Amino acid sequence: MTATHARARLLSVLVCLLLGCLPLLIPWDAGAQPAREVLRAVHTDVLHTTYDGASLKLATRIGTGEYREADPAGLIFNLEDRGSAKVELPDVPAFAFLGKPGDPVWIAPESQDPELIWPGWDTETIAAGVMKDDVVDLTLVSADGPGAVEVFFNYDEFTGVVPRVFSSVDPAYKTLHQPTGRHVHANWSFGALGTYKLVFQATATTQAGATVSSGPVEYTFVVGSYEPPTTPPTTPPTTPPTTPPTTPPTTAPTTRPTSSPTPPACVTAVLSVGHVDVAARTVGSALRFQVKDGTQGTTVWRDPGTVAFQVKPSADEAVPASPSYRFLGAAGTTVWQIPQTQAEDLLWAGWNTESVDYSTLNGPVRWSLDKVAGPGKVAVYQFDQFGEPLISFDSAKTLPQSISLAGPTHAHGNWAFTELGLYELTFTYSATTKSGQQLKDTATLPVVVGSDLGALCPGGPTPTSEPTETPTTGPTDTPTTTPTASPTSSQQPTQDPTTAPTSAPSGQSSPSLRPCTTTSSPTRTPAAGTTGTSTASTTAPGTTLTSGHADYAARIEGSSLTSRLKDGTKTGDPVWRDPAAVTIRLNSAAGTTAPGGAFSFLGATGSAIWQIPQTQKADVVWLGWNTEELTAAQVYGGGVDWRLDKVTGPGRMAVFEFDSFGRPKIIFNSADGLPDRYRIPLGTHAHGNWAFTAAGTYTATFTHSATLADGKQSADTTTLKFVVGPSGGARSFADDSSPAPTTEATTDCKLAMTGGSIGPGLLAGAAVFVLLGVVLVIATRRGIR
């Protein structure tokens, strides 16, 4: 080897050694972490509190239905500066703790807005009896950021109070005594854009007397836009491929799939009463925009080109005086509305992505209003956490406008039209698959406001107001269950049902029923005209319900319509109970005071009342009504008549909801004469407010009646007991078989709606004002059943 070769060999070695040491010369951050997951427009229980028998832990739970857990250290909770997030504070003294009137704050709302992150907390996995007093303390240890942080529940219309939970500036609101077995949401407010570091800690005492703690856990919230930090790569980038992919990526056609039927020259059906959804669904590999028609009690998928909506003349309403409604016109002017809550004789239109396969998508489904042709303006709106209108679409402003539906959604809002006539609403549903494929479907939906259906087909025959054929645009599905994040349905009281048909509808067969476990039943009172007796009770006498979800329901057992109490207060499948064997117990958590004004039917301002609210509240039974077990193949006429026959007790009883402008709608009122009747469409699951004006024991006698598919009338009458008042009242409730007082009530009130799922001691005596639907869409979501 020559000297030249030796020097060359040595030089090569030195170069290799130098290159090998280069990574050591580059500054390295020993604390560098993997990229954090950014949570946007998703449901998350930020403070997911668990106990494994030894350790109390704080983590985060993400998703709806099928949850996954994550370490908060690897997450960014991003409240984007978009949609309804930025709010100007109202000139209401109750909100003074947030700042001065007109100041901006950014809020992740208590009710889900599908465009924003939906943060909450939970202790659902901690069973009763594990912790002393069944309570875990959640404490905001510290907060660092550019503005104040406040967590609070919705404004209480009855008390005029905003219940506060956590505050970064007020030491009085640092610790929440949270009952176990709960899932809670509230408003998270931030005073400025930027990054916040919130440190929380969970502590509790076991039944054995041991103190357990999660220790401090840091959560990072970013309000506004978030850009992940950039770091230089630790390894050289890989060489790009030298050959192009064998097949280029494809995109979905922007026109309607060729498998869709050609829309007829004129629509063949006009939907004017009942439940419909402007829906997106996955069909094969395509995203389809269709109308989910449930007006006949079963689901039919229709092409928007074959169907029209009608907003009846009777849907007219006067625009409220509040300045918040100026987007609809001057105060007192007339608008015609599809209401957010179901009315018996009107169309009830929502939006729905429950049939979309989100597992194939990269991101949300977007629903846009592209164009409006018609004689007036169109707006779709709900309410924000201050009870003000939250506008999703407003044709008075530049179109297109869109909203983001981050997960399977079923929601309802108010659809307002400012003039009579024919409107054509062009909507688009769009999404992107995980492979980058763009999915899109656009169609135009005609809406007739008023009675002139001839405007749909100039020069042609006037279409019928009922469907005349079953389209073949998609498979017929059974009705899906509405997520509890979505608004519950409600209907206006009706008069006596019409005469039953003499024969059953043709071509209908009764579907199979789920088995009903039975035991001996208390004596039942058969209703006049009933065709048979009810089956036995599903439970032994003496069941008392004090919290959780239950429904007063109608179903078919044997060959008869039967009233049942659907008890979902415990985990697992619901138990179907005989109402006569159930006591609903309302303790001090249900107490509040009558607000007066529009609610004067509840009593004098400040007088005590006890109320089951329309939205779930901790330590109060959440009682609704339900016809989801019934189908059009079993019941003729599309619904069940629900009647309150008699009330006994020390005070008045009333059940009520709200209309689209927040006014109470009374369903039952024992004060103004009974019986009261209410029509419940098939497939309904709804909640309202149940109010009692005095402490004591009440019995309420109800009747469900309907015309069965064979043309015969069937009815069932039973009595439900309510025990109302503070704990430790006049008598023991261990034995629920004891007779109720027989004194006839002299009631004269109808009730109002409240809400909020919260811990005792924080909101005892509060009936939180329900914001029906917040954000257009809801969804979902997210239920508490």
PDB file of C-alpha atoms in Angstrom, residues 345-458:
ATOM      1  CA  ASP A 345    -100.266  18.934  13.202  1.00  0.00           C
ATOM      2  CA  LEU A 346     -97.019  20.292  11.692  1.00  0.00           C
ATOM      3  CA  LEU A 347     -93.934  18.980   9.976  1.00  0.00           C
ATOM      4  CA  TRP A 348     -90.984  18.242  12.292  1.00  0.00           C
ATOM      5  CA  ALA A 349     -87.813  18.467  10.224  1.00  0.00           C
ATOM      6  CA  GLY A 350     -84.323  17.710  11.457  1.00  0.00           C
ATOM      7  CA  TRP A 351     -80.917  16.792  10.035  1.00  0.00           C
ATOM      8  CA  ASN A 352     -79.271  13.439  10.374  1.00  0.00           C
ATOM      9  CA  THR A 353     -75.949  11.697   9.713  1.00  0.00           C
ATOM     10  CA  GLU A 354     -76.604   8.574  11.805  1.00  0.00           C
ATOM     11  CA  SER A 355     -76.458   6.409   8.651  1.00  0.00           C
ATOM     12  CA  VAL A 356     -73.032   7.691   7.616  1.00  0.00           C
ATOM     13  CA  ASP A 357     -70.077   5.322   8.073  1.00  0.00           C
ATOM     14  CA  TYR A 358     -67.749   7.719   9.897  1.00  0.00           C
ATOM     15  CA  SER A 359     -65.110   4.986  10.253  1.00  0.00           C
ATOM     16  CA  THR A 360     -64.169   5.527   6.599  1.00  0.00           C
ATOM     17  CA  LEU A 361     -63.900   9.320   6.901  1.00  0.00           C
ATOM     18  CA  ASN A 362     -61.064  11.654   7.714  1.00  0.00           C
ATOM     19  CA  GLY A 363     -62.845  14.372   9.625  1.00  0.00           C
ATOM     20  CA  PRO A 364     -66.449  15.518   9.828  1.00  0.00           C
ATOM     21  CA  VAL A 365     -69.390  15.589   7.454  1.00  0.00           C
ATOM     22  CA  ARG A 366     -70.213  19.130   6.354  1.00  0.00           C
ATOM     23  CA  TRP A 367     -73.781  20.232   5.679  1.00  0.00           C
ATOM     24  CA  SER A 368     -74.114  23.418   3.641  1.00  0.00           C
ATOM     25  CA  LEU A 369     -76.935  25.615   2.441  1.00  0.00           C
ATOM     26  CA  ASP A 370     -75.761  26.662  -1.017  1.00  0.00           C
ATOM     27  CA  LYS A 371     -78.669  28.567  -2.487  1.00  0.00           C
ATOM     28  CA  VAL A 372     -82.196  29.742  -1.664  1.00  0.00           C
ATOM     29  CA  ALA A 373     -84.781  30.687  -4.290  1.00  0.00           C
ATOM     30  CA  GLY A 374     -88.084  31.982  -2.996  1.00  0.00           C
ATOM     31  CA  PRO A 375     -90.209  34.969  -2.002  1.00  0.00           C
ATOM     32  CA  GLY A 376     -88.554  35.595   1.372  1.00  0.00           C
ATOM     33  CA  LYS A 377     -85.690  34.799   3.689  1.00  0.00           C
ATOM     34  CA  VAL A 378     -84.934  31.453   5.314  1.00  0.00           C
ATOM     35  CA  ALA A 379     -83.184  30.862   8.640  1.00  0.00           C
ATOM     36  CA  VAL A 380     -82.412  27.757  10.677  1.00  0.00           C
ATOM     37  CA  TYR A 381     -81.557  28.389  14.307  1.00  0.00           C
ATOM     38  CA  GLN A 382     -81.411  27.023  17.848  1.00  0.00           C
ATOM     39  CA  PHE A 383     -80.308  28.582  21.164  1.00  0.00           C
ATOM     40  CA  ASP A 384     -76.964  29.252  22.819  1.00  0.00           C
ATOM     41  CA  GLN A 385     -76.086  28.945  26.492  1.00  0.00           C
ATOM     42  CA  PHE A 386     -77.551  32.377  27.222  1.00  0.00           C
ATOM     43  CA  GLY A 387     -80.955  31.452  25.782  1.00  0.00           C
ATOM     44  CA  GLU A 388     -80.351  33.558  22.702  1.00  0.00           C
ATOM     45  CA  PRO A 389     -80.929  32.379  19.103  1.00  0.00           C
ATOM     46  CA  LEU A 390     -77.979  30.518  17.624  1.00  0.00           C
ATOM     47  CA  ILE A 391     -78.199  30.879  13.853  1.00  0.00           C
ATOM     48  CA  SER A 392     -76.965  28.026  11.682  1.00  0.00           C
ATOM     49  CA  PHE A 393     -78.198  29.225   8.289  1.00  0.00           C
ATOM     50  CA  ASP A 394     -79.467  32.687   7.309  1.00  0.00           C
ATOM     51  CA  SER A 395     -80.199  33.335   3.647  1.00  0.00           C
ATOM     52  CA  ALA A 396     -80.103  37.084   4.265  1.00  0.00           C
ATOM     53  CA  LYS A 397     -76.321  36.703   4.390  1.00  0.00           C
ATOM     54  CA  THR A 398     -73.895  35.440   1.785  1.00  0.00           C
ATOM     55  CA  LEU A 399     -74.285  31.797   0.785  1.00  0.00           C
ATOM     56  CA  PRO A 400     -73.057  29.111   0.909  1.00  0.00           C
ATOM     57  CA  GLN A 401     -72.986  28.608   4.670  1.00  0.00           C
ATOM     58  CA  SER A 402     -72.030  25.335   6.306  1.00  0.00           C
ATOM     59  CA  ILE A 403     -71.841  23.530   9.612  1.00  0.00           C
ATOM     60  CA  SER A 404     -69.619  20.652  10.652  1.00  0.00           C
ATOM     61  CA  LEU A 405     -71.073  17.381  11.956  1.00  0.00           C
ATOM     62  CA  ALA A 406     -68.150  15.654  13.633  1.00  0.00           C
ATOM     63  CA  GLY A 407     -69.950  12.428  14.502  1.00  0.00           C
ATOM     64  CA  PRO A 408     -73.250  10.620  13.949  1.00  0.00           C
ATOM     65  CA  THR A 409     -75.807  13.356  14.513  1.00  0.00           C
ATOM     66  CA  HIS A 410     -79.578  13.668  14.763  1.00  0.00           C
ATOM     67  CA  ALA A 411     -80.851  17.109  15.696  1.00  0.00           C
ATOM     68  CA  HIS A 412     -83.736  19.514  15.221  1.00  0.00           C
ATOM     69  CA  GLY A 413     -83.988  23.276  15.038  1.00  0.00           C
ATOM     70  CA  ASN A 414     -86.412  25.996  13.993  1.00  0.00           C
ATOM     71  CA  TRP A 415     -86.797  26.537  10.222  1.00  0.00           C
ATOM     72  CA  ALA A 416     -88.195  30.051   9.707  1.00  0.00           C
ATOM     73  CA  PHE A 417     -89.617  31.497   6.467  1.00  0.00           C
ATOM     74  CA  THR A 418     -90.541  35.171   6.219  1.00  0.00           C
ATOM     75  CA  GLU A 419     -93.047  34.997   3.320  1.00  0.00           C
ATOM     76  CA  LEU A 420     -95.647  32.611   1.947  1.00  0.00           C
ATOM     77  CA  GLY A 421     -94.844  30.803  -1.291  1.00  0.00           C
ATOM     78  CA  LEU A 422     -92.547  28.234  -2.882  1.00  0.00           C
ATOM     79  CA  TYR A 423     -88.890  28.012  -1.813  1.00  0.00           C
ATOM     80  CA  GLU A 424     -86.151  25.901  -3.321  1.00  0.00           C
ATOM     81  CA  LEU A 425     -83.358  25.080  -0.862  1.00  0.00           C
ATOM     82  CA  THR A 426     -80.155  23.680  -2.335  1.00  0.00           C
ATOM     83  CA  PHE A 427     -78.133  21.678   0.198  1.00  0.00           C
ATOM     84  CA  THR A 428     -74.853  19.767  -0.018  1.00  0.00           C
ATOM     85  CA  TYR A 429     -73.461  17.043   2.191  1.00  0.00           C
ATOM     86  CA  SER A 430     -69.710  16.528   1.787  1.00  0.00           C
ATOM     87  CA  ALA A 431     -66.860  14.619   3.434  1.00  0.00           C
ATOM     88  CA  THR A 432     -63.341  13.324   2.819  1.00  0.00           C
ATOM     89  CA  THR A 433     -62.383   9.672   3.176  1.00  0.00           C
ATOM     90  CA  LYS A 434     -59.221   8.482   4.902  1.00  0.00           C
ATOM     91  CA  SER A 435     -57.729   7.828   1.473  1.00  0.00           C
ATOM     92  CA  GLY A 436     -58.307  11.456   0.470  1.00  0.00           C
ATOM     93  CA  GLN A 437     -61.332  10.841  -1.728  1.00  0.00           C
ATOM     94  CA  GLN A 438     -63.769  13.750  -1.816  1.00  0.00           C
ATOM     95  CA  LEU A 439     -67.405  12.743  -1.326  1.00  0.00           C
ATOM     96  CA  LYS A 440     -70.177  15.156  -2.193  1.00  0.00           C
ATOM     97  CA  ASP A 441     -73.880  15.122  -2.992  1.00  0.00           C
ATOM     98  CA  THR A 442     -76.017  18.156  -3.799  1.00  0.00           C
ATOM     99  CA  ALA A 443     -79.762  18.352  -4.279  1.00  0.00           C
ATOM    100  CA  THR A 444     -82.572  20.882  -4.168  1.00  0.00           C
ATOM    101  CA  LEU A 445     -85.497  20.467  -1.795  1.00  0.00           C
ATOM    102  CA  PRO A 446     -88.755  22.330  -2.544  1.00  0.00           C
ATOM    103  CA  VAL A 447     -90.607  23.780   0.449  1.00  0.00           C
ATOM    104  CA  VAL A 448     -94.123  25.191   0.166  1.00  0.00           C
ATOM    105  CA  VAL A 449     -94.982  27.737   2.852  1.00  0.00           C
ATOM    106  CA  GLY A 450     -98.742  28.087   2.971  1.00  0.00           C
ATOM    107  CA  SER A 451    -101.458  26.129   1.200  1.00  0.00           C
ATOM    108  CA  ASP A 452    -100.667  26.711  -2.499  1.00  0.00           C
ATOM    109  CA  LEU A 453     -99.297  23.292  -3.460  1.00  0.00           C
ATOM    110  CA  GLY A 454    -100.052  24.027  -7.107  1.00  0.00           C
ATOM    111  CA  ALA A 455     -96.950  26.219  -7.163  1.00  0.00           C
ATOM    112  CA  LEU A 456     -94.884  23.031  -7.178  1.00  0.00           C
ATOM    113  CA  CYS A 457     -96.084  22.029 -10.643  1.00  0.00           C
ATOM    114  CA  PRO A 458     -97.037  25.052 -12.742  1.00  0.00           C
TER     115      PRO A 458
END
